[in-house]
CSV table of N, CA and C in Angstrom, one decimal:
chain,number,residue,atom,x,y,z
L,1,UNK,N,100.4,83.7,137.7
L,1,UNK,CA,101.5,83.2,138.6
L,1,UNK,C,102.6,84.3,138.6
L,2,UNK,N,102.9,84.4,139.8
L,2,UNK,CA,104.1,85.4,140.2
L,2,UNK,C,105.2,85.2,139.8
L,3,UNK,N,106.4,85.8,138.8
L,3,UNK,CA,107.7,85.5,138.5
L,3,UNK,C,108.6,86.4,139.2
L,4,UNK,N,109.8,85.5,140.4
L,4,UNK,CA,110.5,86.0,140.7
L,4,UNK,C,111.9,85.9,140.3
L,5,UNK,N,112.8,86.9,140.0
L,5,UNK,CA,114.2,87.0,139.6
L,5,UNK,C,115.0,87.1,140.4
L,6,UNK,N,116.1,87.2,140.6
L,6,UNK,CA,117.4,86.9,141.5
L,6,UNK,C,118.3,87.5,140.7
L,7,UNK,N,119.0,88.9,140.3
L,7,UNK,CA,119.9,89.1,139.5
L,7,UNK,C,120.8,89.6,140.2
L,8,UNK,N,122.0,89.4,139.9
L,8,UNK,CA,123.4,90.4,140.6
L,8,UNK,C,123.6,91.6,139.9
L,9,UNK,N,123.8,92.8,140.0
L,9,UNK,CA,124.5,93.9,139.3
L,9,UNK,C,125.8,94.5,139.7
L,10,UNK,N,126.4,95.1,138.4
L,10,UNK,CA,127.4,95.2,138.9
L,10,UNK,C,127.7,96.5,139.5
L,11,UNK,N,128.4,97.1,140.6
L,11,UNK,CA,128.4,98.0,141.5
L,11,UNK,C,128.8,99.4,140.8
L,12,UNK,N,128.2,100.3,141.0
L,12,UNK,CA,128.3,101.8,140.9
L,12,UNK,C,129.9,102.0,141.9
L,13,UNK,N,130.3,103.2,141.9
L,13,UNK,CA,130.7,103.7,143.6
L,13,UNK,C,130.8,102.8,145.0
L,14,UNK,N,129.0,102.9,144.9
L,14,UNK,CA,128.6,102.2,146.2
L,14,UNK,C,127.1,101.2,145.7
L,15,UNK,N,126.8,100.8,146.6
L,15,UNK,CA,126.3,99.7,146.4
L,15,UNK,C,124.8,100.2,146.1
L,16,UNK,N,124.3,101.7,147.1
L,16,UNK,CA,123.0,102.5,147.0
L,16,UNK,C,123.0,103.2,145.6
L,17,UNK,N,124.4,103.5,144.9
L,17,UNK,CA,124.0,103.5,143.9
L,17,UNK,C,123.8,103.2,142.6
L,18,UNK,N,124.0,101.5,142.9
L,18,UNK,CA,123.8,101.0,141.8
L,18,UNK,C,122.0,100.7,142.3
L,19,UNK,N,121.4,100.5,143.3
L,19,UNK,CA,120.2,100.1,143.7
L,19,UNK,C,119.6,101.4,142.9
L,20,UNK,N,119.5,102.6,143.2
L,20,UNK,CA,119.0,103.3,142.7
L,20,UNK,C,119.0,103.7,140.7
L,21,UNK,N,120.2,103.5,140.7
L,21,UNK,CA,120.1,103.1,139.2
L,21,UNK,C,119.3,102.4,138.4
L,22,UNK,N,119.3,100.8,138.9
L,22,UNK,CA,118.4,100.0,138.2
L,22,UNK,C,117.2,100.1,138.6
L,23,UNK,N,116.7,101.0,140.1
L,23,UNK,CA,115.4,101.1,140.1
L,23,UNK,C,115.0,102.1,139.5
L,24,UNK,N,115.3,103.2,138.6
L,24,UNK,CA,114.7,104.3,138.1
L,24,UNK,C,114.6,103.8,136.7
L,25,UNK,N,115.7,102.6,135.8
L,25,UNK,CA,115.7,102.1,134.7
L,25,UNK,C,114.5,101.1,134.6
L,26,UNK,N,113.8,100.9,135.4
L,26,UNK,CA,112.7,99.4,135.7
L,26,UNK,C,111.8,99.6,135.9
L,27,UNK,N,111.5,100.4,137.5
L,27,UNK,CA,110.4,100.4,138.2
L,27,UNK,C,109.6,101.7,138.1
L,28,UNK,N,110.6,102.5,138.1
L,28,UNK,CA,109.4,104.2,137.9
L,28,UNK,C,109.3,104.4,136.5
L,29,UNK,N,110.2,104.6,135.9
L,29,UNK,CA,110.7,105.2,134.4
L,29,UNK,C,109.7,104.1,133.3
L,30,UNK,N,109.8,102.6,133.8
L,30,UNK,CA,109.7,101.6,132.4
L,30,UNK,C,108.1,100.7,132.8
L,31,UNK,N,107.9,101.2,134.3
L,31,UNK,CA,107.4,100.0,134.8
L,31,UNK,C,107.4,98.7,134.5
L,32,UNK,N,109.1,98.5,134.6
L,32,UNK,CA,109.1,96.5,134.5
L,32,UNK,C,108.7,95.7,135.5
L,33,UNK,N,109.2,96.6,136.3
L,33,UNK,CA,109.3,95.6,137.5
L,33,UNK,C,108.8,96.1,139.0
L,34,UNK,N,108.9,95.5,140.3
L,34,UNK,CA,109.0,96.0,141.2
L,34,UNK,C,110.0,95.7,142.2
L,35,UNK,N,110.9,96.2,142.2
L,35,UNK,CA,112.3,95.6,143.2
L,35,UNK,C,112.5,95.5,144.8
L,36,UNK,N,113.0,94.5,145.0
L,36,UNK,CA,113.6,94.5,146.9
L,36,UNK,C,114.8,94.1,146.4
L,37,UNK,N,115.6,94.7,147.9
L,37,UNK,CA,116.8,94.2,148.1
L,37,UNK,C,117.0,92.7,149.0
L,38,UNK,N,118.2,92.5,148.2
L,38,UNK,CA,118.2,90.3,149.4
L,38,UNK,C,119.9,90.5,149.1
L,39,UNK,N,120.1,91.1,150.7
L,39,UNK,CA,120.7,90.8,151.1
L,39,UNK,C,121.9,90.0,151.2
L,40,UNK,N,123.1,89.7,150.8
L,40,UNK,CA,124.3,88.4,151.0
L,40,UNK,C,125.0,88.8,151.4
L,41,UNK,N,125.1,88.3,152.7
L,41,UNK,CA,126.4,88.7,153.3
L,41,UNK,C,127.5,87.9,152.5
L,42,UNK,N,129.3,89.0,153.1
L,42,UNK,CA,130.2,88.2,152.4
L,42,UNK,C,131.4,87.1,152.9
L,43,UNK,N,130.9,86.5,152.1
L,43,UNK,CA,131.8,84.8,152.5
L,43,UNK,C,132.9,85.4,153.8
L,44,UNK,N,133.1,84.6,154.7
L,44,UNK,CA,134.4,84.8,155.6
L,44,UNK,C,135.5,84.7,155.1
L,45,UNK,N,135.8,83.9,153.8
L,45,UNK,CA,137.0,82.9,153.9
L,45,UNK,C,137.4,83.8,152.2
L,46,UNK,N,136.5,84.6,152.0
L,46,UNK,CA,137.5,85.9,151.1
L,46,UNK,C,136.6,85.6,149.6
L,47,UNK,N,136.7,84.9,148.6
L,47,UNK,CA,136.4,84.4,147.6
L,47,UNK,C,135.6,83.0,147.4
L,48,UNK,N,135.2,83.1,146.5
L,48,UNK,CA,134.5,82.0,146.2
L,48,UNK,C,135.6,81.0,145.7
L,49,UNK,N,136.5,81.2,145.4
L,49,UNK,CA,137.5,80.2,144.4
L,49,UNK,C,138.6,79.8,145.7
L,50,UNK,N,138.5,80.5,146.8
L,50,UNK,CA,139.2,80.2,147.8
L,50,UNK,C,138.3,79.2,149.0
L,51,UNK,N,136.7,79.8,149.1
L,51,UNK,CA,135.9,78.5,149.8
L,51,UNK,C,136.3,76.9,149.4
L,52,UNK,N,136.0,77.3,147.9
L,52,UNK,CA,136.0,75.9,147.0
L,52,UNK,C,137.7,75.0,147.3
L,53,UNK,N,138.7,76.0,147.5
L,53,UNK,CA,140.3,75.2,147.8
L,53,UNK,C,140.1,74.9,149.0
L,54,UNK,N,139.2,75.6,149.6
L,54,UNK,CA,139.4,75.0,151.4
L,54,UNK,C,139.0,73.8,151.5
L,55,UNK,N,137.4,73.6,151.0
L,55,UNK,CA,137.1,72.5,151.0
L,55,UNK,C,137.3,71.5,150.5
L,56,UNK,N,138.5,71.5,149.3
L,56,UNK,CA,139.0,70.4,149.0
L,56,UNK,C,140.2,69.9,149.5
L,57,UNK,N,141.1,70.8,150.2
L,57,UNK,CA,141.9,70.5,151.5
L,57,UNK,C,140.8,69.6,152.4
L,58,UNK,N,139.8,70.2,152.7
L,58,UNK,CA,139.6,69.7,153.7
L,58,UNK,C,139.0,68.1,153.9
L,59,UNK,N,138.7,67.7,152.5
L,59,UNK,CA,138.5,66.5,152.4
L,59,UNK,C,139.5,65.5,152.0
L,60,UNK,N,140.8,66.2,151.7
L,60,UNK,CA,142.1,65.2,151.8
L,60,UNK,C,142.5,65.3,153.0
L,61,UNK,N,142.5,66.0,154.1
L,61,UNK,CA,143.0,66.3,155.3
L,61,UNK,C,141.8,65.0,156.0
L,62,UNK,N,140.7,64.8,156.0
L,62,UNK,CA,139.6,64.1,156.5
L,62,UNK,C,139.8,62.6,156.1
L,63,UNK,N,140.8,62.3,154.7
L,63,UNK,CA,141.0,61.3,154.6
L,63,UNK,C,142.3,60.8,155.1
L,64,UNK,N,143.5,61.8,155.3
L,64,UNK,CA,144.6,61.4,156.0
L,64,UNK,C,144.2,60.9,157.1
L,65,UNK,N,143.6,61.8,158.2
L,65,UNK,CA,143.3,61.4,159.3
L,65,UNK,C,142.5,60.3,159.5
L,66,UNK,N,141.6,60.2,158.8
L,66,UNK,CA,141.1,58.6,158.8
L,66,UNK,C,142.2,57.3,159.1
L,67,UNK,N,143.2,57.5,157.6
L,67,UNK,CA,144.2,56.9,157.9
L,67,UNK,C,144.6,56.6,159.2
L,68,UNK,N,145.5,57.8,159.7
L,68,UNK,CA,146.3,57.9,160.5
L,68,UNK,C,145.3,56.9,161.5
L,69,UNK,N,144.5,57.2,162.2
L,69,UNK,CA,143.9,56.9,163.1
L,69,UNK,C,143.5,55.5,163.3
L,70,UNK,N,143.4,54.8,161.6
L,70,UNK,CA,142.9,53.4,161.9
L,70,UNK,C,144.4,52.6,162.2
L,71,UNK,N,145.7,53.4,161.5
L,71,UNK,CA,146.7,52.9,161.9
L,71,UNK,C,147.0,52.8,163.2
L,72,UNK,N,147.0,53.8,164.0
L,72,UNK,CA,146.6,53.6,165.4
L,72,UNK,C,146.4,52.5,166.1
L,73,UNK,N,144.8,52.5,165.9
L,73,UNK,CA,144.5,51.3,166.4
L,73,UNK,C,144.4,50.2,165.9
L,74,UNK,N,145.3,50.0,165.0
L,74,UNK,CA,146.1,48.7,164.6
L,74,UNK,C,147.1,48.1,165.3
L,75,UNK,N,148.0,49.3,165.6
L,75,UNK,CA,148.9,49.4,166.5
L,75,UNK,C,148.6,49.2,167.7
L,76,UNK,N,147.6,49.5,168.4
L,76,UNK,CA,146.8,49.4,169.6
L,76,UNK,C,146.7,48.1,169.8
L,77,UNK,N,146.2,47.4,168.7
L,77,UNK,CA,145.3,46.3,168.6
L,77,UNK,C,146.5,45.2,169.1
L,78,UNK,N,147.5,45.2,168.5
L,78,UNK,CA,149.1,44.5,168.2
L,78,UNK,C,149.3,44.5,169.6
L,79,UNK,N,149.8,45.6,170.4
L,79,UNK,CA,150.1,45.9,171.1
L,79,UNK,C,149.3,45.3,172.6
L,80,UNK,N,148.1,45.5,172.5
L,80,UNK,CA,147.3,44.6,173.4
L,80,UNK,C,146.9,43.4,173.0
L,81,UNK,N,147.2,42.8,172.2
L,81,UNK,CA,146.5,41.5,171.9
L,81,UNK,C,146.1,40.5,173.1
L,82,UNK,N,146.5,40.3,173.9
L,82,UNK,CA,145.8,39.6,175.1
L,82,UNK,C,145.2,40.1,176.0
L,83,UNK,N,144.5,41.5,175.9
L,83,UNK,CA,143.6,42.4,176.3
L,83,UNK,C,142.6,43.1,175.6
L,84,UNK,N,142.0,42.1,175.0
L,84,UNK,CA,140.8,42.8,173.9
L,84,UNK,C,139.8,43.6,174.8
L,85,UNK,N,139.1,43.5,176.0
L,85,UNK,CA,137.8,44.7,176.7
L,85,UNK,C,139.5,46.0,176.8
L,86,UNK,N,140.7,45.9,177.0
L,86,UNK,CA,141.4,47.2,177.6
L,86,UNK,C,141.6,48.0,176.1
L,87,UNK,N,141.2,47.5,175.1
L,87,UNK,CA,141.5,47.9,173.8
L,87,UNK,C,140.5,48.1,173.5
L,88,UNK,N,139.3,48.1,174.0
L,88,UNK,CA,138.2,48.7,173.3
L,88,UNK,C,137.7,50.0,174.3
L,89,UNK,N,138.5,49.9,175.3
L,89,UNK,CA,138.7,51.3,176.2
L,89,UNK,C,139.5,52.4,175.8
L,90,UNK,N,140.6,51.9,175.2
L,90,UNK,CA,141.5,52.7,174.8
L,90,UNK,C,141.1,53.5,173.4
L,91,UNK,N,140.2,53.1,172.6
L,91,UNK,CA,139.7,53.2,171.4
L,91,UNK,C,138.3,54.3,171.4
L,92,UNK,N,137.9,54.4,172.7
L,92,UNK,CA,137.0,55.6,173.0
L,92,UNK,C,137.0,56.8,173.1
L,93,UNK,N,136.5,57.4,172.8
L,93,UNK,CA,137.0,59.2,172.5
L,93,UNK,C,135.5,59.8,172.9
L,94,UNK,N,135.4,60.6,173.8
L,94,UNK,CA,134.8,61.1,174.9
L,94,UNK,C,133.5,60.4,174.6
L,95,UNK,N,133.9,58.8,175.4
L,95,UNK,CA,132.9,58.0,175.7
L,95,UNK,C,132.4,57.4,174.7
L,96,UNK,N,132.4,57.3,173.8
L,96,UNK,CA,131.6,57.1,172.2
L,96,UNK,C,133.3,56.3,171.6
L,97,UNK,N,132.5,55.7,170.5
L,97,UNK,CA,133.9,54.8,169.5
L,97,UNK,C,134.1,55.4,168.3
């Protein structure tokens, strides 16, 4: 059975030459191994410890709005009380509830 590894290294200068480094330490020189490159692009949003704050904003932000929104149409609801079909129009958002 084939064993595959996934390892990070840490950067030379440039990034060809850390690749070349650990391939002469492994693959010609020791024969450990046989290496490819895989590719990661880098995050948009800058760090990894900055993805992770976004998305915890983003799930208190997803729960305010929740809020907000059922208050709404609570308010809605109050507000038309002797129009329950014109409240369930008003309560639609591009077509859908």
């Amino acid at each position: 059975m084939t064993e595959y590894w996934l390892i990070s290294a840490p950067g030379d200068k440039t990034c060809q030459q850390t690749w070349e480094t650990m391939n002469n330490l492994t693959s010609k020189q020791h024969s450990l191994s046989v290496n490819y490159k895989f590719h990661i692009p880098d995050l948009k949003v800058g760090t990894l410890d900055q993805l992770v704050g976004l998305s915890d904003d983003l799930g208190k932000l997803d729960g305010y709005v929740e809020q907000v929104t059922r208050k709404v149409a609570t308010y809605l609801g109050e507000v038309l009380e002797d129009q329950r079909d014109k409240l369930h129009e008003n309560l639609m958002a591009n077509n859908s509830k």
